[in-house]
Each structure stands twice: as C-alpha cells, then as structure tokens.
Amino acid sequence: SAVISQKPSRDICQRGTSLTIQCQVDSQVTMMFWYRQQPGQSLTLIATANQGSEATYESGFVIDKFPISRPNLTFSTLTVSNMSPEDSSIYLCSVVDRGYYEQYFGPGTRLTVT
Amino acid sequence: EDKVVQSPLSLVVHEGDTVTLNCSYEVTNFRSLLWYKQEKKAPTFLFMLTSSGIEKKSGRLSSILDKKELFSILNITATQTGDSAVYLCAVKSSSASKIIFGSGTRLSIRP
C-alpha cells in the first residue's frame, strides 16, 4: 500500500489566518482526496484533488475557503483560509492506489483555531 | 441518497469477549465496502469486501458481506485492550469516485 505523509501533524492558529497542509505519497496514485473530521464526527469529504486541474468540491465546501493544489501524481496541498474556530478539525489526505479499490489515509493534521 | 449506517454507536466489553459490529448500506451501483480502525487521527485500512459470502480474515478480525441484504459485519474475537478504537465502515459506488462513511462504532475494551 501507498505510504502517505502529511505536514504539519498539528497546529494552533489564530482566527483569520490561513494554513496550508501538505500531503506526500511515496508512489503515483490515481486519486487523492481531502477529508475533514470534526470532533466526535465521522469523516466528511471536502474535495477530490485532480492532477493538473481544479479540484472537485463536495456540497458545502468552496474553493475560496479550501483551495487545493495537485501539481503531480504524488503531492497535494489543502489550504484552510480565513480560519474560524469552527474549522478546528482533523484534516486527512487519502489516496486510492492505481488500479485498486482500496483507499488509504495519511496520518492527519490536527488543527485548532483560537 | 446514498447512506451507511453503523450499529451500535458505542460498545463496552471485557477483554476476551467477542464482538460483532454491524454496517448496513444503501448505495447506487455498489462497488466495494471497506472497514477501517481509527485510534487517534488516521483511519487504518482493515478489509475491502466486494463479493457476498466470502469471509476476509486477519488474525482475530474477520468480516463478511451480504450484498442481498445490504450489510456487513466485522467480528473481533478474544478482544484485547488494543482493540479499543472507532471502527468505520465505508462504501464505494462505481458511479462515484468517493466513498461514503458511516458514523462509526466506538469500541472500548475493559481489562
């Protein structure tokens, strides 16, 4: 299975600032996703990161708030913009291996907004 | 609307007990069902099921899928305190690239 790393692993940020989270995979993968998990909740898909084109956002998530980049098949970033305390969550990068249906998750980024 | 429902929401048992976690689903064009274990941040992949009646097994964990009745179970035998976690069930459809997660079952194992 793919090995996924995320940076930072955690951060405490002030309201109104932005944070960019990086996701690096050790092999080329077909699909990359970004999820959010708010305290006590299950995982919610934010968007699919498309290589070389704009991300596909789920209902309730917009590009201005969560801009995503995916310059190649092994790397993606998620920015949480103009943060508020409601953005305090774990943010998870996830990938699907090329040709397989199994989906794996990175170690996550725990974000606290004060 | 596609959905995944897990039960129970939480479960507390004693070490050594056997537990069964349930996952039912409604999804258009079912492709696969996945089980994950989440202890701190990242869900860890356990099983992927695509065919009915074929048990997947890994140590003390096993899982099976019933595509007719639209559910899956995850069994853990001889539970240990290290099995304490949230267990997530997710379903992927062939018409969408994303997977849909259930709310999870929080399992606590008492020594």
mmCIF file with all atom_site columns, C-alpha atoms in Angstrom:
data_model
loop_
_atom_site.group_PDB
_atom_site.id
_atom_site.type_symbol
_atom_site.label_atom_id
_atom_site.label_alt_id
_atom_site.label_comp_id
_atom_site.label_asym_id
_atom_site.label_entity_id
_atom_site.label_seq_id
_atom_site.pdbx_PDB_ins_code
_atom_site.Cartn_x
_atom_site.Cartn_y
_atom_site.Cartn_z
_atom_site.occupancy
_atom_site.B_iso_or_equiv
_atom_site.pdbx_formal_charge
_atom_site.auth_seq_id
_atom_site.auth_comp_id
_atom_site.auth_asym_id
_atom_site.auth_atom_id
_atom_site.pdbx_PDB_model_num
ATOM 1   C CA . SER A 1 1   ? 0.000   0.000   0.000   1.00 0.00 ? 1   SER A CA 1
ATOM 2   C CA . ALA A 1 2   ? 0.999   3.614   -0.535  1.00 0.00 ? 2   ALA A CA 1
ATOM 3   C CA . VAL A 1 3   ? 2.839   5.406   2.260   1.00 0.00 ? 3   VAL A CA 1
ATOM 4   C CA . ILE A 1 4   ? 1.338   8.830   2.925   1.00 0.00 ? 4   ILE A CA 1
ATOM 5   C CA . SER A 1 5   ? 2.842   11.666  4.923   1.00 0.00 ? 5   SER A CA 1
ATOM 6   C CA . GLN A 1 6   ? 1.256   14.934  5.971   1.00 0.00 ? 6   GLN A CA 1
ATOM 7   C CA . LYS A 1 7   ? 2.724   18.167  7.250   1.00 0.00 ? 7   LYS A CA 1
ATOM 8   C CA . PRO A 1 8   ? 2.183   19.672  9.730   1.00 0.00 ? 8   PRO A CA 1
ATOM 9   C CA . SER A 1 9   ? 0.918   16.961  12.063  1.00 0.00 ? 9   SER A CA 1
ATOM 10  C CA . ARG A 1 10  ? -0.758  19.587  14.197  1.00 0.00 ? 10  ARG A CA 1
ATOM 11  C CA . ASP A 1 11  ? -1.032  23.347  14.509  1.00 0.00 ? 11  ASP A CA 1
ATOM 12  C CA . ILE A 1 12  ? -2.702  26.013  16.582  1.00 0.00 ? 12  ILE A CA 1
ATOM 13  C CA . CYS A 1 13  ? -3.713  29.026  14.535  1.00 0.00 ? 13  CYS A CA 1
ATOM 14  C CA . GLN A 1 14  ? -5.351  32.351  15.156  1.00 0.00 ? 14  GLN A CA 1
ATOM 15  C CA . ARG A 1 15  ? -8.715  33.315  13.767  1.00 0.00 ? 15  ARG A CA 1
ATOM 16  C CA . GLY A 1 16  ? -8.493  34.960  10.348  1.00 0.00 ? 16  GLY A CA 1
ATOM 17  C CA . THR A 1 17  ? -5.212  33.365  9.301   1.00 0.00 ? 17  THR A CA 1
ATOM 18  C CA . SER A 1 18  ? -4.631  30.589  6.750   1.00 0.00 ? 18  SER A CA 1
ATOM 19  C CA . LEU A 1 19  ? -2.848  27.256  6.974   1.00 0.00 ? 19  LEU A CA 1
ATOM 20  C CA . THR A 1 20  ? -1.573  25.069  4.150   1.00 0.00 ? 20  THR A CA 1
ATOM 21  C CA . ILE A 1 21  ? -1.400  21.314  4.720   1.00 0.00 ? 21  ILE A CA 1
ATOM 22  C CA . GLN A 1 22  ? 0.839   19.181  2.553   1.00 0.00 ? 22  GLN A CA 1
ATOM 23  C CA . CYS A 1 23  ? 0.274   15.574  1.525   1.00 0.00 ? 23  CYS A CA 1
ATOM 24  C CA . GLN A 1 24  ? 3.065   13.494  0.002   1.00 0.00 ? 24  GLN A CA 1
ATOM 25  C CA . VAL A 1 25  ? 2.701   9.934   -1.301  1.00 0.00 ? 25  VAL A CA 1
ATOM 26  C CA . ASP A 1 26  ? 5.611   7.600   -1.979  1.00 0.00 ? 26  ASP A CA 1
ATOM 27  C CA . SER A 1 27  ? 4.160   6.399   -5.281  1.00 0.00 ? 27  SER A CA 1
ATOM 28  C CA . GLN A 1 28  ? 1.961   7.676   -8.073  1.00 0.00 ? 28  GLN A CA 1
ATOM 29  C CA . VAL A 1 29  ? -1.692  7.297   -7.189  1.00 0.00 ? 29  VAL A CA 1
ATOM 30  C CA . THR A 1 30  ? -4.825  7.536   -9.229  1.00 0.00 ? 30  THR A CA 1
ATOM 31  C CA . MET A 1 31  ? -6.884  9.676   -6.912  1.00 0.00 ? 31  MET A CA 1
ATOM 32  C CA . MET A 1 32  ? -6.279  11.920  -3.921  1.00 0.00 ? 32  MET A CA 1
ATOM 33  C CA . PHE A 1 33  ? -8.917  13.226  -1.563  1.00 0.00 ? 33  PHE A CA 1
ATOM 34  C CA . TRP A 1 34  ? -9.131  15.615  1.358   1.00 0.00 ? 34  TRP A CA 1
ATOM 35  C CA . TYR A 1 35  ? -11.374 14.836  4.323   1.00 0.00 ? 35  TYR A CA 1
ATOM 36  C CA . ARG A 1 36  ? -12.327 16.680  7.466   1.00 0.00 ? 36  ARG A CA 1
ATOM 37  C CA . GLN A 1 37  ? -13.245 15.079  10.751  1.00 0.00 ? 37  GLN A CA 1
ATOM 38  C CA . GLN A 1 38  ? -14.741 17.420  13.301  1.00 0.00 ? 38  GLN A CA 1
ATOM 39  C CA . PRO A 1 39  ? -14.667 16.427  16.965  1.00 0.00 ? 39  PRO A CA 1
ATOM 40  C CA . GLY A 1 40  ? -16.875 13.420  17.623  1.00 0.00 ? 40  GLY A CA 1
ATOM 41  C CA . GLN A 1 41  ? -17.933 13.150  13.992  1.00 0.00 ? 41  GLN A CA 1
ATOM 42  C CA . SER A 1 42  ? -17.227 10.798  11.134  1.00 0.00 ? 42  SER A CA 1
ATOM 43  C CA . LEU A 1 43  ? -15.220 11.726  8.062   1.00 0.00 ? 43  LEU A CA 1
ATOM 44  C CA . THR A 1 44  ? -16.594 14.259  5.601   1.00 0.00 ? 44  THR A CA 1
ATOM 45  C CA . LEU A 1 45  ? -15.171 14.552  2.109   1.00 0.00 ? 45  LEU A CA 1
ATOM 46  C CA . ILE A 1 46  ? -14.078 18.099  1.275   1.00 0.00 ? 46  ILE A CA 1
ATOM 47  C CA . ALA A 1 47  ? -12.904 17.577  -2.302  1.00 0.00 ? 47  ALA A CA 1
ATOM 48  C CA . THR A 1 48  ? -11.193 15.366  -4.833  1.00 0.00 ? 48  THR A CA 1
ATOM 49  C CA . ALA A 1 49  ? -7.788  16.733  -5.795  1.00 0.00 ? 49  ALA A CA 1
ATOM 50  C CA . ASN A 1 50  ? -7.417  16.453  -9.572  1.00 0.00 ? 50  ASN A CA 1
ATOM 51  C CA . GLN A 1 51  ? -3.963  16.395  -11.077 1.00 0.00 ? 51  GLN A CA 1
ATOM 52  C CA . GLY A 1 52  ? -3.401  19.387  -13.322 1.00 0.00 ? 52  GLY A CA 1
ATOM 53  C CA . SER A 1 53  ? -6.891  20.826  -12.966 1.00 0.00 ? 53  SER A CA 1
ATOM 54  C CA . GLU A 1 54  ? -9.219  22.376  -10.426 1.00 0.00 ? 54  GLU A CA 1
ATOM 55  C CA . ALA A 1 55  ? -10.386 20.228  -7.526  1.00 0.00 ? 55  ALA A CA 1
ATOM 56  C CA . THR A 1 56  ? -13.919 18.855  -7.382  1.00 0.00 ? 56  THR A CA 1
ATOM 57  C CA . TYR A 1 57  ? -15.639 20.132  -4.246  1.00 0.00 ? 57  TYR A CA 1
ATOM 58  C CA . GLU A 1 58  ? -18.435 18.495  -2.309  1.00 0.00 ? 58  GLU A CA 1
ATOM 59  C CA . SER A 1 59  ? -21.579 20.294  -1.327  1.00 0.00 ? 59  SER A CA 1
ATOM 60  C CA . GLY A 1 60  ? -20.883 22.798  1.425   1.00 0.00 ? 60  GLY A CA 1
ATOM 61  C CA . PHE A 1 61  ? -17.221 23.317  0.536   1.00 0.00 ? 61  PHE A CA 1
ATOM 62  C CA . VAL A 1 62  ? -15.918 26.048  -1.770  1.00 0.00 ? 62  VAL A CA 1
ATOM 63  C CA . ILE A 1 63  ? -12.624 26.792  -3.438  1.00 0.00 ? 63  ILE A CA 1
ATOM 64  C CA . ASP A 1 64  ? -12.222 30.207  -1.821  1.00 0.00 ? 64  ASP A CA 1
ATOM 65  C CA . LYS A 1 65  ? -12.280 28.655  1.632   1.00 0.00 ? 65  LYS A CA 1
ATOM 66  C CA . PHE A 1 66  ? -10.385 25.439  0.834   1.00 0.00 ? 66  PHE A CA 1
ATOM 67  C CA . PRO A 1 67  ? -8.099  25.965  -2.162  1.00 0.00 ? 67  PRO A CA 1
ATOM 68  C CA . ILE A 1 68  ? -6.414  22.742  -3.262  1.00 0.00 ? 68  ILE A CA 1
ATOM 69  C CA . SER A 1 69  ? -3.464  22.092  -5.486  1.00 0.00 ? 69  SER A CA 1
ATOM 70  C CA . ARG A 1 70  ? -2.251  18.866  -7.058  1.00 0.00 ? 70  ARG A CA 1
ATOM 71  C CA . PRO A 1 71  ? 0.721   19.574  -9.305  1.00 0.00 ? 71  PRO A CA 1
ATOM 72  C CA . ASN A 1 72  ? 1.604   15.898  -9.853  1.00 0.00 ? 72  ASN A CA 1
ATOM 73  C CA . LEU A 1 73  ? 0.516   12.337  -9.035  1.00 0.00 ? 73  LEU A CA 1
ATOM 74  C CA . THR A 1 74  ? 2.279   12.195  -5.655  1.00 0.00 ? 74  THR A CA 1
ATOM 75  C CA . PHE A 1 75  ? 1.643   15.564  -3.991  1.00 0.00 ? 75  PHE A CA 1
ATOM 76  C CA . SER A 1 76  ? -1.263  17.778  -2.974  1.00 0.00 ? 76  SER A CA 1
ATOM 77  C CA . THR A 1 77  ? -1.929  20.717  -0.678  1.00 0.00 ? 77  THR A CA 1
ATOM 78  C CA . LEU A 1 78  ? -5.054  21.901  1.108   1.00 0.00 ? 78  LEU A CA 1
ATOM 79  C CA . THR A 1 79  ? -5.285  25.448  2.416   1.00 0.00 ? 79  THR A CA 1
ATOM 80  C CA . VAL A 1 80  ? -7.776  26.362  5.116   1.00 0.00 ? 80  VAL A CA 1
ATOM 81  C CA . SER A 1 81  ? -8.369  30.075  4.566   1.00 0.00 ? 81  SER A CA 1
ATOM 82  C CA . ASN A 1 82  ? -9.592  32.827  6.869   1.00 0.00 ? 82  ASN A CA 1
ATOM 83  C CA . MET A 1 83  ? -9.930  30.350  9.688   1.00 0.00 ? 83  MET A CA 1
ATOM 84  C CA . SER A 1 84  ? -12.543 30.418  12.428  1.00 0.00 ? 84  SER A CA 1
ATOM 85  C CA . PRO A 1 85  ? -12.896 28.183  15.500  1.00 0.00 ? 85  PRO A CA 1
ATOM 86  C CA . GLU A 1 86  ? -15.425 26.093  13.544  1.00 0.00 ? 86  GLU A CA 1
ATOM 87  C CA . ASP A 1 87  ? -12.551 24.958  11.296  1.00 0.00 ? 87  ASP A CA 1
ATOM 88  C CA . SER A 1 88  ? -10.921 23.150  14.222  1.00 0.00 ? 88  SER A CA 1
ATOM 89  C CA . SER A 1 89  ? -10.769 19.570  12.960  1.00 0.00 ? 89  SER A CA 1
ATOM 90  C CA . ILE A 1 90  ? -8.543  16.779  11.850  1.00 0.00 ? 90  ILE A CA 1
ATOM 91  C CA . TYR A 1 91  ? -7.765  17.109  8.156   1.00 0.00 ? 91  TYR A CA 1
ATOM 92  C CA . LEU A 1 92  ? -6.896  13.901  6.342   1.00 0.00 ? 92  LEU A CA 1
ATOM 93  C CA . CYS A 1 93  ? -5.370  13.241  2.972   1.00 0.00 ? 93  CYS A CA 1
ATOM 94  C CA . SER A 1 94  ? -6.467  9.995   1.341   1.00 0.00 ? 94  SER A CA 1
ATOM 95  C CA . VAL A 1 95  ? -5.409  8.128   -1.788  1.00 0.00 ? 95  VAL A CA 1
ATOM 96  C CA . VAL A 1 96  ? -6.583  5.302   -3.988  1.00 0.00 ? 96  VAL A CA 1
ATOM 97  C CA . ASP A 1 97  ? -3.791  3.114   -5.347  1.00 0.00 ? 97  ASP A CA 1
ATOM 98  C CA . ARG A 1 98  ? -3.550  2.980   -9.107  1.00 0.00 ? 98  ARG A CA 1
ATOM 99  C CA . GLY A 1 99  ? -5.769  0.168   -10.376 1.00 0.00 ? 99  GLY A CA 1
ATOM 100 C CA . TYR A 1 100 ? -7.145  -0.816  -6.968  1.00 0.00 ? 100 TYR A CA 1
ATOM 101 C CA . TYR A 1 101 ? -10.241 -0.024  -4.990  1.00 0.00 ? 101 TYR A CA 1
ATOM 102 C CA . GLU A 1 102 ? -8.573  0.198   -1.587  1.00 0.00 ? 102 GLU A CA 1
ATOM 103 C CA . GLN A 1 103 ? -8.326  3.635   -0.077  1.00 0.00 ? 103 GLN A CA 1
ATOM 104 C CA . TYR A 1 104 ? -5.684  4.680   2.431   1.00 0.00 ? 104 TYR A CA 1
ATOM 105 C CA . PHE A 1 105 ? -5.330  7.654   4.751   1.00 0.00 ? 105 PHE A CA 1
ATOM 106 C CA . GLY A 1 106 ? -2.463  9.860   5.770   1.00 0.00 ? 106 GLY A CA 1
ATOM 107 C CA . PRO A 1 107 ? -1.646  10.432  9.446   1.00 0.00 ? 107 PRO A CA 1
ATOM 108 C CA . GLY A 1 108 ? -3.796  13.549  9.598   1.00 0.00 ? 108 GLY A CA 1
ATOM 109 C CA . THR A 1 109 ? -3.323  17.154  10.654  1.00 0.00 ? 109 THR A CA 1
ATOM 110 C CA . ARG A 1 110 ? -4.954  18.264  13.881  1.00 0.00 ? 110 ARG A CA 1
ATOM 111 C CA . LEU A 1 111 ? -5.903  21.925  13.531  1.00 0.00 ? 111 LEU A CA 1
ATOM 112 C CA . THR A 1 112 ? -7.018  24.097  16.433  1.00 0.00 ? 112 THR A CA 1
ATOM 113 C CA . VAL A 1 113 ? -8.219  27.624  15.724  1.00 0.00 ? 113 VAL A CA 1
ATOM 114 C CA . THR A 1 114 ? -8.317  30.068  18.619  1.00 0.00 ? 114 THR A CA 1
ATOM 115 C CA . GLU B 2 1   ? -29.496 9.366   -1.178  1.00 0.00 ? 1   GLU B CA 1
ATOM 116 C CA . ASP B 2 2   ? -26.582 7.021   -0.520  1.00 0.00 ? 2   ASP B CA 1
ATOM 117 C CA . LYS B 2 3   ? -26.012 6.232   3.137   1.00 0.00 ? 3   LYS B CA 1
ATOM 118 C CA . VAL B 2 4   ? -24.125 3.972   5.506   1.00 0.00 ? 4   VAL B CA 1
ATOM 119 C CA . VAL B 2 5   ? -25.463 3.140   8.962   1.00 0.00 ? 5   VAL B CA 1
ATOM 120 C CA . GLN B 2 6   ? -23.387 1.510   11.667  1.00 0.00 ? 6   GLN B CA 1
ATOM 121 C CA . SER B 2 7   ? -24.542 -0.071  14.881  1.00 0.00 ? 7   SER B CA 1
ATOM 122 C CA . PRO B 2 8   ? -24.110 0.057   17.726  1.00 0.00 ? 8   PRO B CA 1
ATOM 123 C CA . LEU B 2 9   ? -22.746 3.588   18.053  1.00 0.00 ? 9   LEU B CA 1
ATOM 124 C CA . SER B 2 10  ? -20.707 2.510   21.045  1.00 0.00 ? 10  SER B CA 1
ATOM 125 C CA . LEU B 2 11  ? -19.911 -0.723  22.798  1.00 0.00 ? 11  LEU B CA 1
ATOM 126 C CA . VAL B 2 12  ? -18.088 -1.582  26.002  1.00 0.00 ? 12  VAL B CA 1
ATOM 127 C CA . VAL B 2 13  ? -16.955 -5.164  26.620  1.00 0.00 ? 13  VAL B CA 1
ATOM 128 C CA . HIS B 2 14  ? -14.445 -7.007  28.750  1.00 0.00 ? 14  HIS B CA 1
ATOM 129 C CA . GLU B 2 15  ? -11.133 -8.272  27.479  1.00 0.00 ? 15  GLU B CA 1
ATOM 130 C CA . GLY B 2 16  ? -11.538 -11.716 25.962  1.00 0.00 ? 16  GLY B CA 1
ATOM 131 C CA . ASP B 2 17  ? -15.099 -11.150 24.781  1.00 0.00 ? 17  ASP B CA 1
ATOM 132 C CA . THR B 2 18  ? -16.146 -11.495 21.146  1.00 0.00 ? 18  THR B CA 1
ATOM 133 C CA . VAL B 2 19  ? -17.835 -8.528  19.471  1.00 0.00 ? 19  VAL B CA 1
ATOM 134 C CA . THR B 2 20  ? -19.803 -8.075  16.270  1.00 0.00 ? 20  THR B CA 1
ATOM 135 C CA . LEU B 2 21  ? -20.086 -4.682  14.625  1.00 0.00 ? 21  LEU B CA 1
ATOM 136 C CA . ASN B 2 22  ? -22.755 -4.024  12.035  1.00 0.00 ? 22  ASN B CA 1
ATOM 137 C CA . CYS B 2 23  ? -22.855 -1.944  8.878   1.00 0.00 ? 23  CYS B CA 1
ATOM 138 C CA . SER B 2 24  ? -25.846 -1.544  6.584   1.00 0.00 ? 24  SER B CA 1
ATOM 139 C CA . TYR B 2 25  ? -25.858 0.496   3.425   1.00 0.00 ? 25  TYR B CA 1
ATOM 140 C CA . GLU B 2 26  ? -27.906 1.929   0.614   1.00 0.00 ? 26  GLU B CA 1
ATOM 141 C CA . VAL B 2 27  ? -25.871 2.955   -2.380  1.00 0.00 ? 27  VAL B CA 1
ATOM 142 C CA . THR B 2 28  ? -26.371 3.160   -6.114  1.00 0.00 ? 28  THR B CA 1
ATOM 143 C CA . ASN B 2 29  ? -24.132 0.814   -8.108  1.00 0.00 ? 29  ASN B CA 1
ATOM 144 C CA . PHE B 2 30  ? -22.302 -0.766  -5.184  1.00 0.00 ? 30  PHE B CA 1
ATOM 145 C CA . ARG B 2 31  ? -18.624 -1.432  -5.822  1.00 0.00 ? 31  ARG B CA 1
ATOM 146 C CA . SER B 2 32  ? -16.971 -2.244  -2.503  1.00 0.00 ? 32  SER B CA 1
ATOM 147 C CA . LEU B 2 33  ? -17.285 -1.974  1.258   1.00 0.00 ? 33  LEU B CA 1
ATOM 148 C CA . LEU B 2 34  ? -14.328 -1.041  3.418   1.00 0.00 ? 34  LEU B CA 1
ATOM 149 C CA . TRP B 2 35  ? -13.641 -1.333  7.143   1.00 0.00 ? 35  TRP B CA 1
ATOM 150 C CA . TYR B 2 36  ? -11.214 0.932   8.977   1.00 0.00 ? 36  TYR B CA 1
ATOM 151 C CA . LYS B 2 37  ? -9.891  1.177   12.533  1.00 0.00 ? 37  LYS B CA 1
ATOM 152 C CA . GLN B 2 38  ? -9.336  4.689   13.875  1.00 0.00 ? 38  GLN B CA 1
ATOM 153 C CA . GLU B 2 39  ? -7.408  5.069   17.112  1.00 0.00 ? 39  GLU B CA 1
ATOM 154 C CA . LYS B 2 40  ? -6.067  8.616   17.125  1.00 0.00 ? 40  LYS B CA 1
ATOM 155 C CA . LYS B 2 41  ? -6.097  10.509  13.860  1.00 0.00 ? 41  LYS B CA 1
ATOM 156 C CA . ALA B 2 42  ? -5.745  8.401   10.750  1.00 0.00 ? 42  ALA B CA 1
ATOM 157 C CA . PRO B 2 43  ? -8.066  5.514   9.888   1.00 0.00 ? 43  PRO B CA 1
ATOM 158 C CA . THR B 2 44  ? -6.139  2.304   9.297   1.00 0.00 ? 44  THR B CA 1
ATOM 159 C CA . PHE B 2 45  ? -7.368  0.088   6.486   1.00 0.00 ? 45  PHE B CA 1
ATOM 160 C CA . LEU B 2 46  ? -8.646  -3.328  7.635   1.00 0.00 ? 46  LEU B CA 1
ATOM 161 C CA . PHE B 2 47  ? -10.660 -5.012  4.881   1.00 0.00 ? 47  PHE B CA 1
ATOM 162 C CA . MET B 2 48  ? -12.179 -4.441  1.497   1.00 0.00 ? 48  MET B CA 1
ATOM 163 C CA . LEU B 2 49  ? -15.163 -6.587  0.536   1.00 0.00 ? 49  LEU B CA 1
ATOM 164 C CA . THR B 2 50  ? -16.644 -6.867  -2.912  1.00 0.00 ? 50  THR B CA 1
ATOM 165 C CA . SER B 2 51  ? -18.302 -10.300 -3.050  1.00 0.00 ? 51  SER B CA 1
ATOM 166 C CA . SER B 2 52  ? -21.065 -11.775 -0.915  1.00 0.00 ? 52  SER B CA 1
ATOM 167 C CA . GLY B 2 53  ? -20.378 -14.655 1.418   1.00 0.00 ? 53  GLY B CA 1
ATOM 168 C CA . ILE B 2 54  ? -16.590 -14.606 1.215   1.00 0.00 ? 54  ILE B CA 1
ATOM 169 C CA . GLU B 2 55  ? -15.056 -14.053 4.630   1.00 0.00 ? 55  GLU B CA 1
ATOM 170 C CA . LYS B 2 56  ? -11.996 -11.893 4.919   1.00 0.00 ? 56  LYS B CA 1
ATOM 171 C CA . LYS B 2 57  ? -9.829  -12.722 7.906   1.00 0.00 ? 57  LYS B CA 1
ATOM 172 C CA . SER B 2 58  ? -6.828  -11.148 9.572   1.00 0.00 ? 58  SER B CA 1
ATOM 173 C CA . GLY B 2 59  ? -5.809  -12.602 12.889  1.00 0.00 ? 59  GLY B CA 1
ATOM 174 C CA . ARG B 2 60  ? -8.664  -12.158 15.340  1.00 0.00 ? 60  ARG B CA 1
ATOM 175 C CA . LEU B 2 61  ? -10.608 -9.913  12.953  1.00 0.00 ? 61  LEU B CA 1
ATOM 176 C CA . SER B 2 62  ? -12.925 -11.154 10.252  1.00 0.00 ? 62  SER B CA 1
ATOM 177 C CA . SER B 2 63  ? -15.571 -9.610  8.054   1.00 0.00 ? 63  SER B CA 1
ATOM 178 C CA . ILE B 2 64  ? -18.221 -10.740 5.627   1.00 0.00 ? 64  ILE B CA 1
ATOM 179 C CA . LEU B 2 65  ? -20.542 -9.028  3.188   1.00 0.00 ? 65  LEU B CA 1
ATOM 180 C CA . ASP B 2 66  ? -24.148 -9.789  2.247   1.00 0.00 ? 66  ASP B CA 1
ATOM 181 C CA . LYS B 2 67  ? -24.998 -7.926  -0.946  1.00 0.00 ? 67  LYS B CA 1
ATOM 182 C CA . LYS B 2 68  ? -28.547 -9.214  -0.986  1.00 0.00 ? 68  LYS B CA 1
ATOM 183 C CA . GLU B 2 69  ? -29.408 -7.875  2.446   1.00 0.00 ? 69  GLU B CA 1
ATOM 184 C CA . LEU B 2 70  ? -27.024 -4.894  2.049   1.00 0.00 ? 70  LEU B CA 1
ATOM 185 C CA . PHE B 2 71  ? -24.960 -5.300  5.170   1.00 0.00 ? 71  PHE B CA 1
ATOM 186 C CA . SER B 2 72  ? -21.610 -6.338  6.502   1.00 0.00 ? 72  SER B CA 1
ATOM 187 C CA . ILE B 2 73  ? -20.335 -7.426  9.891   1.00 0.00 ? 73  ILE B CA 1
ATOM 188 C CA . LEU B 2 74  ? -16.950 -7.109  11.497  1.00 0.00 ? 74  LEU B CA 1
ATOM 189 C CA . ASN B 2 75  ? -16.116 -9.701  14.132  1.00 0.00 ? 75  ASN B CA 1
ATOM 190 C CA . ILE B 2 76  ? -13.360 -9.433  16.688  1.00 0.00 ? 76  ILE B CA 1
ATOM 191 C CA . THR B 2 77  ? -12.662 -12.499 18.804  1.00 0.00 ? 77  THR B CA 1
ATOM 192 C CA . ALA B 2 78  ? -10.703 -12.679 22.074  1.00 0.00 ? 78  ALA B CA 1
ATOM 193 C CA . THR B 2 79  ? -10.681 -8.891  22.313  1.00 0.00 ? 79  THR B CA 1
ATOM 194 C CA . GLN B 2 80  ? -7.698  -7.050  23.774  1.00 0.00 ? 80  GLN B CA 1
ATOM 195 C CA . THR B 2 81  ? -7.380  -3.547  25.169  1.00 0.00 ? 81  THR B CA 1
ATOM 196 C CA . GLY B 2 82  ? -5.505  -2.612  21.997  1.00 0.00 ? 82  GLY B CA 1
ATOM 197 C CA . ASP B 2 83  ? -8.691  -3.222  20.029  1.00 0.00 ? 83  ASP B CA 1
ATOM 198 C CA . SER B 2 84  ? -10.235 -0.134  21.630  1.00 0.00 ? 84  SER B CA 1
ATOM 199 C CA . ALA B 2 85  ? -10.907 2.275   18.772  1.00 0.00 ? 85  ALA B CA 1
ATOM 200 C CA . VAL B 2 86  ? -13.561 3.676   16.495  1.00 0.00 ? 86  VAL B CA 1
ATOM 201 C CA . TYR B 2 87  ? -14.389 1.250   13.689  1.00 0.00 ? 87  TYR B CA 1
ATOM 202 C CA . LEU B 2 88  ? -15.537 2.883   10.483  1.00 0.00 ? 88  LEU B CA 1
ATOM 203 C CA . CYS B 2 89  ? -17.458 1.290   7.655   1.00 0.00 ? 89  CYS B CA 1
ATOM 204 C CA . ALA B 2 90  ? -17.410 2.920   4.224   1.00 0.00 ? 90  ALA B CA 1
ATOM 205 C CA . VAL B 2 91  ? -18.968 2.113   0.876   1.00 0.00 ? 91  VAL B CA 1
ATOM 206 C CA . LYS B 2 92  ? -17.787 2.955   -2.611  1.00 0.00 ? 92  LYS B CA 1
ATOM 207 C CA . SER B 2 93  ? -20.058 3.058   -5.640  1.00 0.00 ? 93  SER B CA 1
ATOM 208 C CA . SER B 2 94  ? -18.890 2.514   -9.170  1.00 0.00 ? 94  SER B CA 1
ATOM 209 C CA . SER B 2 95  ? -20.635 5.679   -10.296 1.00 0.00 ? 95  SER B CA 1
ATOM 210 C CA . ALA B 2 96  ? -18.668 7.929   -7.963  1.00 0.00 ? 96  ALA B CA 1
ATOM 211 C CA . SER B 2 97  ? -15.035 8.144   -7.038  1.00 0.00 ? 97  SER B CA 1
ATOM 212 C CA . LYS B 2 98  ? -15.695 8.990   -3.403  1.00 0.00 ? 98  LYS B CA 1
ATOM 213 C CA . ILE B 2 99  ? -16.524 6.696   -0.513  1.00 0.00 ? 99  ILE B CA 1
ATOM 214 C CA . ILE B 2 100 ? -19.291 7.285   1.989   1.00 0.00 ? 100 ILE B CA 1
ATOM 215 C CA . PHE B 2 101 ? -18.541 6.759   5.660   1.00 0.00 ? 101 PHE B CA 1
ATOM 216 C CA . GLY B 2 102 ? -20.793 5.595   8.432   1.00 0.00 ? 102 GLY B CA 1
ATOM 217 C CA . SER B 2 103 ? -20.732 7.341   11.773  1.00 0.00 ? 103 SER B CA 1
ATOM 218 C CA . GLY B 2 104 ? -18.533 4.663   13.294  1.00 0.00 ? 104 GLY B CA 1
ATOM 219 C CA . THR B 2 105 ? -18.756 2.335   16.274  1.00 0.00 ? 105 THR B CA 1
ATOM 220 C CA . ARG B 2 106 ? -16.713 3.314   19.311  1.00 0.00 ? 106 ARG B CA 1
ATOM 221 C CA . LEU B 2 107 ? -15.446 0.104   20.908  1.00 0.00 ? 107 LEU B CA 1
ATOM 222 C CA . SER B 2 108 ? -13.979 0.129   24.400  1.00 0.00 ? 108 SER B CA 1
ATOM 223 C CA . ILE B 2 109 ? -12.323 -2.944  25.860  1.00 0.00 ? 109 ILE B CA 1
ATOM 224 C CA . ARG B 2 110 ? -12.134 -3.100  29.665  1.00 0.00 ? 110 ARG B CA 1
ATOM 225 C CA . PRO B 2 111 ? -9.260  -5.073  31.179  1.00 0.00 ? 111 PRO B CA 1
#
